[in-house]
């Protein structure tokens, strides 16, 4: 009888918590999507809630409110940044944050230079500047960047092994297309790259640099909207060092 009462109490507690959560979510007038009021991600070891600014009269008043910048260098980027690379929007980013980030199978990379990154970033992002992907294959910063994404450096590979791998890659067998002479990307993470927006070339350069080192394009995604669209939609931005939402 005591166990039964304890079980009923636990169910009631969970139900109350569920109702409270539903009530809090319902209280938001400006939700992320029609099915998602907000979500939480880990940033610098802290939980950060991602939601939209609730003031429907809010407008941007910083640099991201600008409509025009000199081109070059600030030229409009194509929707398709490279063959095999998917382009994603905010709703896809939310799903990625809920699924791939928690289990470590995915990363979101802020490909901007540190000076941009320090002004605020998307929660859950890791800053790896595009400059670390466009260098020589044996450059220390390039090696470090590829390892962060889950790439594993290979030792000396015989020509027989490489010949077999190339044959298997052509046939689409054994994941051989995930390997190069220098790197094994079989267990590399899925990665979303972003920068300042459709007029910014930093994440496209990072992506193309990454692909030049043999990283599988099917594991790469391009959030073209970047910080510009993130701010236009009133989404949470954090200061990198403190994970403080702004």
PDB file of C-alpha atoms in Angstrom, residues 132 136-148:
ATOM      1  CA  UNK A 132      42.141  27.479 -39.425  1.00  0.00           C
ATOM      2  CA  UNK A 136      48.160  23.904 -45.531  1.00  0.00           C
ATOM      3  CA  UNK A 137      47.199  20.342 -44.622  1.00  0.00           C
ATOM      4  CA  UNK A 138      50.205  19.999 -42.331  1.00  0.00           C
ATOM      5  CA  UNK A 139      49.757  23.367 -40.603  1.00  0.00           C
ATOM      6  CA  UNK A 140      49.353  22.924 -36.810  1.00  0.00           C
ATOM      7  CA  UNK A 141      46.161  25.022 -36.694  1.00  0.00           C
ATOM      8  CA  UNK A 142      44.615  22.988 -39.528  1.00  0.00           C
ATOM      9  CA  UNK A 143      45.442  19.700 -37.823  1.00  0.00           C
ATOM     10  CA  UNK A 144      43.981  20.970 -34.544  1.00  0.00           C
ATOM     11  CA  UNK A 145      40.781  22.137 -36.275  1.00  0.00           C
ATOM     12  CA  UNK A 146      40.252  18.817 -38.079  1.00  0.00           C
ATOM     13  CA  UNK A 147      40.795  16.902 -34.846  1.00  0.00           C
ATOM     14  CA  UNK A 148      38.161  19.046 -33.098  1.00  0.00           C
TER      15      UNK A 148
END
